[in-house]
Amino acid sequence: MNQVSARLAALSPSATLAMSQKSNELKAQGIDVINLSVGEPDFNTPTHIKEAAKKAIDNNFSFYSPVPGYPALRKAIVEKLKKENNLEYKPEQIVCSNGAKQSVCNTILCLINKGDEVIVPAPYWVSYIEMVKLAEGTNVIVEAGLDQDFKITPAQLEAAITPKTKALILCSPSNPTGSVYSKEELKGLAQVIEKHPNVFVIADEIYEHINYIGKHESIAQFDAIKDRVIIVNGVSKGYAMTGWRLGWIAAPQWIASACNNLQGQYTSGPCSITQKASEAAYTGDQSCVEEMRQAFERRRDLVVKMAKEISGFKINVPKGAFYLFPDCSSYYGKTTSKGSKINNSSDLTMYLLEEAHVACVDGDSFGAPKCIRMSYATADEKLVEAFNRIKKALDELK
Ligand code: PMP
Ligand code: GLU
């Protein structure tokens, strides 16, 4: 008999990972699937980072590390925050973990009590609302549609805050929309947060380095609220290191201490070899980051151009990250050549997988039922082929 806890029974599986798994299964059956579902750079980890990991193995970095990470890595992160973001932190305020995913979850578990409200702007990254559920918090979804470039306004934030609000989760550059909040927009949100001293901001900045409009702006730059901001970041996206598993928070001391405590009982410090590789990522030559960013920007331009040729798509132009999030609702209600009806975004992604052999993720999982998500972190020629197939399949809907 299945006796899984109520906590786990309420947890949905990750839609991004599920779709990627499905596409890998079809590939294993010999079907030529183009996978635009999972969001990860298609580049190999830069050589100097791999070399640092090999050296760490030879130098016997094979023992437990301190729970929040080696001092040298935390110092490198502090220096990165100073140099790139002009933000002052002490190494004790940095806690490294097994990916930004764990860092977000650690923070939520450390901050949220049963019944606390967490404001999650939609479209949101699939895992936030599940993590809030795990912490027995209440998700308060604030909708930001395509007409507002998928970004919430200060007025919307103000209207969503109640005496029970504990946190806002803000992701910029955003997964799944690619939207990026400007400094002015962040200031507007910060001014609202400033008025509510019990509200914290979990600022997910994992796509910091994949930005097409200039310098990354962090909401932690506003001094009036800095002691209520938890920055989440890591090496997965900017340094093409998704499999290495290294994320971190830069947080008020008491939150860092609580996350340290949680990890000490739960996972211990992240992989020692990965930490040495990540230290090399932050202290080494940064030109690899810019080269990958430029490739993503070229692909962004390419997919935007191709998406504009699909008459039923409505799109925003992504300013960061590597996702396109078209509104496809004009196809809902249409019928496939085999006679089945497309009622919603999961029907549409299933149709695209089966007919076009292109894997995308349905927008429902991101709180945006009109949209689907396409990751363009893949080779240009595969993107061209994927869009040709998608266009053909969509044109066949009647
Ligand atoms: N936040 C967002 C918005 C993401 O897209 C991802 C990617 N999976 C993560 C966090 C987690 O990244 P990591 O690989 O460092 O766990
Ligand atoms: N964040 C990536 C995505 O949204 C990776 C998958 C995941 O961690 O859920 O596709």
XYZ file of C-alpha atoms and ligand atoms in Angstrom:
424
model
C 0.000 0.000 0.000
C 1.290 3.444 -0.917
C 1.847 5.320 2.334
C 3.642 8.335 0.993
C 3.406 11.337 3.323
C 0.776 14.005 2.685
C 3.678 16.419 2.107
C 4.967 14.361 -0.801
C 1.565 13.341 -2.108
C 0.848 17.038 -2.686
C 4.067 17.579 -4.657
C 3.838 17.637 -8.469
C 6.743 16.240 -10.472
C 8.929 18.804 -12.284
C 7.319 19.411 -15.700
C 10.606 20.556 -17.227
C 12.451 17.416 -16.195
C 9.455 15.191 -17.092
C 9.257 16.535 -20.654
C 12.981 16.167 -21.110
C 12.807 12.580 -19.876
C 9.975 11.848 -22.310
C 11.962 13.279 -25.200
C 15.018 11.196 -24.217
C 12.841 8.071 -24.155
C 11.605 8.775 -27.698
C 15.198 9.392 -28.817
C 16.197 6.019 -27.333
C 13.482 4.425 -29.540
C 15.260 5.915 -32.554
C 12.906 8.877 -33.081
C 14.714 12.066 -34.100
C 13.349 14.350 -31.393
C 14.630 17.911 -31.049
C 14.568 18.710 -27.368
C 13.628 22.312 -26.624
C 12.220 21.348 -23.228
C 14.906 21.386 -20.575
C 16.706 24.633 -19.918
C 20.406 24.014 -19.964
C 23.284 25.370 -22.021
C 24.393 22.965 -24.763
C 28.037 24.024 -24.342
C 30.678 21.915 -22.667
C 32.092 23.288 -19.428
C 35.070 25.544 -20.261
C 38.451 23.779 -20.212
C 40.098 25.741 -17.390
C 37.186 24.834 -15.106
C 37.492 21.139 -15.965
C 41.254 21.324 -15.367
C 40.665 22.767 -11.890
C 38.408 19.805 -11.103
C 41.025 17.304 -12.299
C 43.634 19.031 -10.165
C 41.304 18.923 -7.161
C 40.995 15.157 -7.535
C 44.795 14.769 -7.744
C 45.212 17.063 -4.746
C 42.851 14.877 -2.719
C 39.944 17.233 -2.272
C 38.037 14.123 -1.373
C 36.975 14.873 2.186
C 33.880 16.529 3.567
C 34.017 20.264 2.983
C 32.632 22.802 5.458
C 28.817 22.673 5.177
C 28.439 26.114 3.497
C 31.424 25.522 1.188
C 35.200 26.008 1.264
C 36.338 29.434 2.504
C 38.177 30.020 -0.800
C 34.989 29.511 -2.833
C 32.906 31.717 -0.542
C 35.597 34.388 -0.777
C 35.570 34.099 -4.581
C 31.763 34.583 -4.542
C 32.095 37.624 -2.242
C 34.628 39.086 -4.680
C 32.363 38.337 -7.641
C 29.477 40.135 -5.882
C 31.690 43.155 -5.256
C 33.210 43.257 -8.730
C 30.190 42.418 -10.882
C 27.316 43.687 -8.745
C 28.910 46.274 -6.475
C 27.424 44.477 -3.468
C 29.181 43.977 -0.126
C 28.869 40.622 1.602
C 30.983 38.720 4.115
C 31.980 35.124 3.359
C 29.812 34.009 6.336
C 26.771 35.303 4.434
C 27.365 32.887 1.558
C 26.028 29.328 1.692
C 26.863 27.003 -1.191
C 24.603 24.076 -1.967
C 23.855 21.461 -4.621
C 22.491 23.914 -7.169
C 20.390 27.056 -7.165
C 17.389 24.735 -6.900
C 18.492 23.627 -3.443
C 19.409 27.201 -2.529
C 15.865 28.403 -3.314
C 14.382 25.478 -1.396
C 16.722 25.970 1.598
C 15.689 29.613 1.783
C 11.991 28.836 1.582
C 12.284 26.142 4.246
C 14.224 28.507 6.511
C 11.829 31.400 6.083
C 8.301 30.108 5.615
C 5.979 28.940 8.385
C 2.726 27.096 7.806
C 0.190 29.514 6.322
C 2.706 32.228 5.432
C 1.951 33.785 2.082
C 4.550 33.845 -0.659
C 3.973 36.110 -3.644
C 4.917 34.346 -6.858
C 4.614 36.370 -10.068
C 3.229 34.289 -12.952
C 4.603 33.078 -15.305
C 6.886 31.438 -12.708
C 9.553 28.769 -12.750
C 7.808 25.440 -12.125
C 9.607 24.571 -8.881
C 8.803 27.671 -6.804
C 5.200 26.857 -6.041
C 6.027 23.243 -5.214
C 8.742 24.340 -2.789
C 6.322 26.730 -1.099
C 3.835 23.849 -0.762
C 6.579 21.704 0.763
C 7.109 24.406 3.389
C 3.313 24.496 4.005
C 3.203 28.094 2.816
C 0.469 29.571 0.640
C 1.243 30.642 -2.906
C -0.217 34.005 -3.878
C 0.016 34.197 -7.640
C 0.253 37.632 -9.252
C -0.409 37.493 -12.981
C 1.775 39.403 -15.412
C 0.697 38.844 -19.001
C 2.386 39.343 -22.349
C 0.890 42.869 -22.541
C 3.121 43.897 -19.608
C 6.155 41.948 -20.866
C 5.402 39.356 -18.167
C 6.608 41.698 -15.388
C 4.625 42.681 -12.311
C 4.140 46.328 -11.392
C 4.641 47.941 -7.962
C 0.856 48.464 -7.770
C 0.239 44.750 -8.315
C 2.792 43.884 -5.645
C 1.263 46.325 -3.179
C -2.202 44.909 -3.798
C -1.013 41.352 -3.155
C 0.649 42.061 0.198
C -1.342 41.121 3.307
C -0.346 40.839 6.984
C 0.483 37.181 6.241
C 2.949 37.929 3.402
C 6.424 36.649 4.165
C 8.208 36.702 0.817
C 8.243 37.611 -2.843
C 10.056 35.334 -5.291
C 11.496 37.393 -8.115
C 13.304 35.814 -11.051
C 15.206 38.175 -13.369
C 16.254 37.397 -16.057
C 13.196 35.201 -15.994
C 12.612 31.561 -16.632
C 10.259 30.997 -18.491
C 9.679 34.399 -20.181
C 13.184 35.845 -20.697
C 11.936 39.163 -19.303
C 14.440 41.303 -17.413
C 13.472 43.934 -14.835
C 15.236 47.262 -15.354
C 16.849 49.117 -12.459
C 13.898 51.533 -12.400
C 11.390 48.673 -12.295
C 13.290 46.982 -9.467
C 13.405 50.277 -7.592
C 9.618 50.526 -7.833
C 9.223 47.044 -6.359
C 11.868 47.753 -3.684
C 9.971 50.869 -2.591
C 6.887 48.747 -1.968
C 8.896 46.112 -0.061
C 10.487 48.878 2.033
C 7.045 49.781 3.397
C 6.454 46.218 4.608
C 9.225 45.304 7.049
C 8.148 41.649 7.405
C 8.438 40.864 3.695
C 11.569 39.270 2.221
C 12.658 38.976 -1.400
C 14.085 35.751 -2.774
C 15.923 37.080 -5.841
C 16.668 34.234 -8.239
C 19.522 35.547 -10.387
C 20.682 32.261 -11.908
C 20.424 33.778 -15.433
C 22.469 36.853 -14.471
C 25.090 36.255 -17.148
C 22.609 35.608 -19.942
C 21.406 39.141 -20.456
C 20.990 40.907 -23.818
C 20.308 44.435 -22.589
C 23.420 45.196 -20.612
C 24.461 45.023 -17.014
C 22.662 42.753 -14.574
C 20.643 44.604 -11.959
C 19.988 43.043 -8.554
C 17.185 44.125 -6.235
C 19.750 43.790 -3.422
C 21.313 47.078 -4.590
C 18.626 49.065 -2.737
C 20.060 49.620 0.722
C 16.687 50.116 2.414
C 15.773 46.454 1.784
C 19.156 44.738 1.333
C 18.885 43.064 4.741
C 15.669 41.426 3.513
C 16.966 40.161 0.166
C 18.294 36.673 -0.400
C 20.216 36.441 -3.673
C 20.184 33.002 -5.271
C 22.733 32.256 -7.962
C 25.110 29.529 -9.117
C 27.314 28.249 -11.914
C 24.804 26.110 -13.856
C 23.771 28.539 -16.568
C 26.485 31.181 -16.937
C 29.360 28.681 -16.884
C 27.608 25.718 -18.562
C 27.855 23.573 -15.433
C 24.349 22.177 -14.914
C 25.521 18.694 -14.013
C 28.150 19.804 -11.521
C 25.522 21.033 -9.036
C 26.661 24.212 -7.346
C 24.383 27.035 -6.284
C 24.620 29.587 -3.493
C 22.832 32.262 -1.550
C 24.081 35.652 -0.410
C 21.823 36.462 2.502
C 21.342 38.234 5.815
C 23.547 36.478 8.376
C 20.701 34.827 10.275
C 19.271 33.290 7.087
C 22.711 32.078 6.011
C 23.188 30.507 9.461
C 19.770 28.822 9.271
C 20.521 27.405 5.788
C 23.882 26.191 7.060
C 22.091 24.461 9.923
C 19.533 22.883 7.548
C 22.211 21.608 5.168
C 24.245 20.278 8.093
C 21.421 17.902 8.896
C 20.285 17.232 5.386
C 22.906 17.215 2.619
C 26.201 18.526 4.124
C 28.385 20.689 1.883
C 28.227 20.316 -1.907
C 30.647 18.103 -3.845
C 34.264 19.040 -3.031
C 35.486 18.682 -6.638
C 32.607 20.814 -7.946
C 33.504 23.497 -5.422
C 37.082 23.674 -6.688
C 35.800 23.839 -10.269
C 33.367 26.615 -9.309
C 36.134 28.568 -7.599
C 38.034 28.436 -10.918
C 34.872 29.570 -12.707
C 34.570 32.679 -10.540
C 38.268 33.568 -10.330
C 39.364 32.581 -13.854
C 39.099 34.206 -17.262
C 35.502 35.369 -17.825
C 35.667 35.473 -21.642
C 33.928 32.067 -21.881
C 30.850 33.601 -20.230
C 30.702 36.375 -22.816
C 31.254 33.964 -25.722
C 28.333 31.801 -24.595
C 26.167 34.875 -23.985
C 26.817 36.055 -27.525
C 25.837 32.652 -28.907
C 22.596 32.769 -26.916
C 21.898 36.269 -28.188
C 22.398 35.170 -31.800
C 20.007 32.282 -31.212
C 17.525 34.598 -29.523
C 17.488 36.747 -32.663
C 17.098 33.652 -34.808
C 14.159 32.166 -32.877
C 12.389 35.527 -32.575
C 12.618 35.928 -36.354
C 11.291 32.404 -36.947
C 8.554 32.731 -34.323
C 7.305 35.934 -35.984
C 6.714 33.889 -39.137
C 4.285 31.628 -37.269
C 1.015 33.503 -37.615
C -0.691 32.012 -34.557
C 2.134 32.924 -32.139
C 2.173 36.092 -30.056
C 5.584 36.752 -28.542
C 7.563 39.124 -26.384
C 11.219 39.593 -27.298
C 13.225 37.904 -24.521
C 15.888 40.168 -22.987
C 17.722 37.427 -21.120
C 17.875 33.695 -20.250
C 17.351 31.267 -23.166
C 13.625 30.739 -23.424
C 10.921 31.839 -25.825
C 7.434 31.859 -24.331
C 4.904 32.326 -27.140
C 1.206 32.747 -26.520
C -0.265 29.914 -28.624
C -3.857 30.183 -27.512
C -5.038 30.953 -31.056
C -4.553 27.239 -31.779
C -6.833 26.095 -28.949
C -10.079 24.685 -30.274
C -8.482 23.547 -33.559
C -8.404 19.955 -34.765
C -5.484 17.802 -35.892
C -5.469 15.913 -39.198
C -6.158 12.764 -37.135
C -9.300 14.341 -35.719
C -8.270 15.122 -32.147
C -8.893 18.532 -30.635
C -6.225 20.828 -29.154
C -7.855 22.128 -26.005
C -4.934 23.555 -24.054
C -1.173 23.997 -23.855
C -0.454 20.418 -22.807
C -2.480 19.109 -25.786
C -0.435 21.422 -27.991
C 2.967 20.359 -26.605
C 1.906 16.712 -26.905
C 0.868 17.316 -30.523
C 4.200 19.022 -31.283
C 6.069 16.139 -29.704
C 4.127 13.453 -31.569
C 3.729 15.204 -34.935
C 6.766 17.482 -35.203
C 9.049 15.522 -32.881
C 9.908 18.721 -31.043
C 9.741 18.755 -27.239
C 8.519 21.967 -25.555
C 6.982 22.469 -22.113
C 3.333 23.406 -21.603
C 2.634 26.815 -20.092
C 0.219 25.454 -17.459
C 3.197 24.267 -15.434
C 4.496 27.859 -15.371
C 1.126 29.376 -14.452
C 0.549 30.600 -18.024
C -1.985 28.351 -19.749
C -1.960 30.308 -23.021
C 1.765 29.785 -23.602
C 4.354 27.110 -24.250
C 8.060 27.287 -23.369
C 10.840 26.640 -25.854
C 14.462 26.571 -24.766
C 16.762 27.882 -27.497
C 19.944 26.697 -25.776
C 20.652 24.433 -28.696
C 22.563 24.489 -31.996
C 21.360 27.005 -34.624
C 20.692 24.342 -37.257
C 18.591 22.335 -34.807
C 16.597 25.457 -33.994
C 15.931 26.072 -37.684
C 14.823 22.470 -38.166
C 12.659 22.596 -35.014
C 10.866 25.764 -36.130
C 10.301 24.389 -39.640
C 8.712 21.312 -38.142
C 6.640 23.315 -35.651
C 5.370 25.674 -38.358
C 4.384 22.773 -40.603
C 2.561 20.956 -37.781
C 0.724 24.109 -36.683
C -0.283 24.959 -40.260
C -1.970 21.565 -40.451
C -4.345 22.385 -37.586
C -7.839 23.246 -38.819
N 16.124 28.875 -10.821
C 15.720 28.940 -12.091
C 14.835 30.056 -12.508
C 16.106 27.961 -13.012
O 15.694 28.014 -14.275
C 16.940 26.920 -12.580
C 17.377 25.906 -13.602
N 17.116 24.665 -13.322
C 17.323 26.890 -11.241
C 16.909 27.887 -10.395
C 18.165 25.807 -10.678
O 19.457 25.784 -11.169
P 20.528 24.767 -10.643
O 20.925 23.941 -11.800
O 21.675 25.618 -10.161
O 19.930 23.985 -9.534
N 15.718 25.091 -14.793
C 15.790 24.282 -15.963
C 14.457 24.359 -16.660
O 13.608 25.115 -16.278
C 16.250 22.896 -15.677
C 15.235 21.914 -15.210
C 14.923 22.037 -13.770
O 15.861 22.197 -12.987
O 13.751 21.973 -13.449
O 14.270 23.689 -17.625
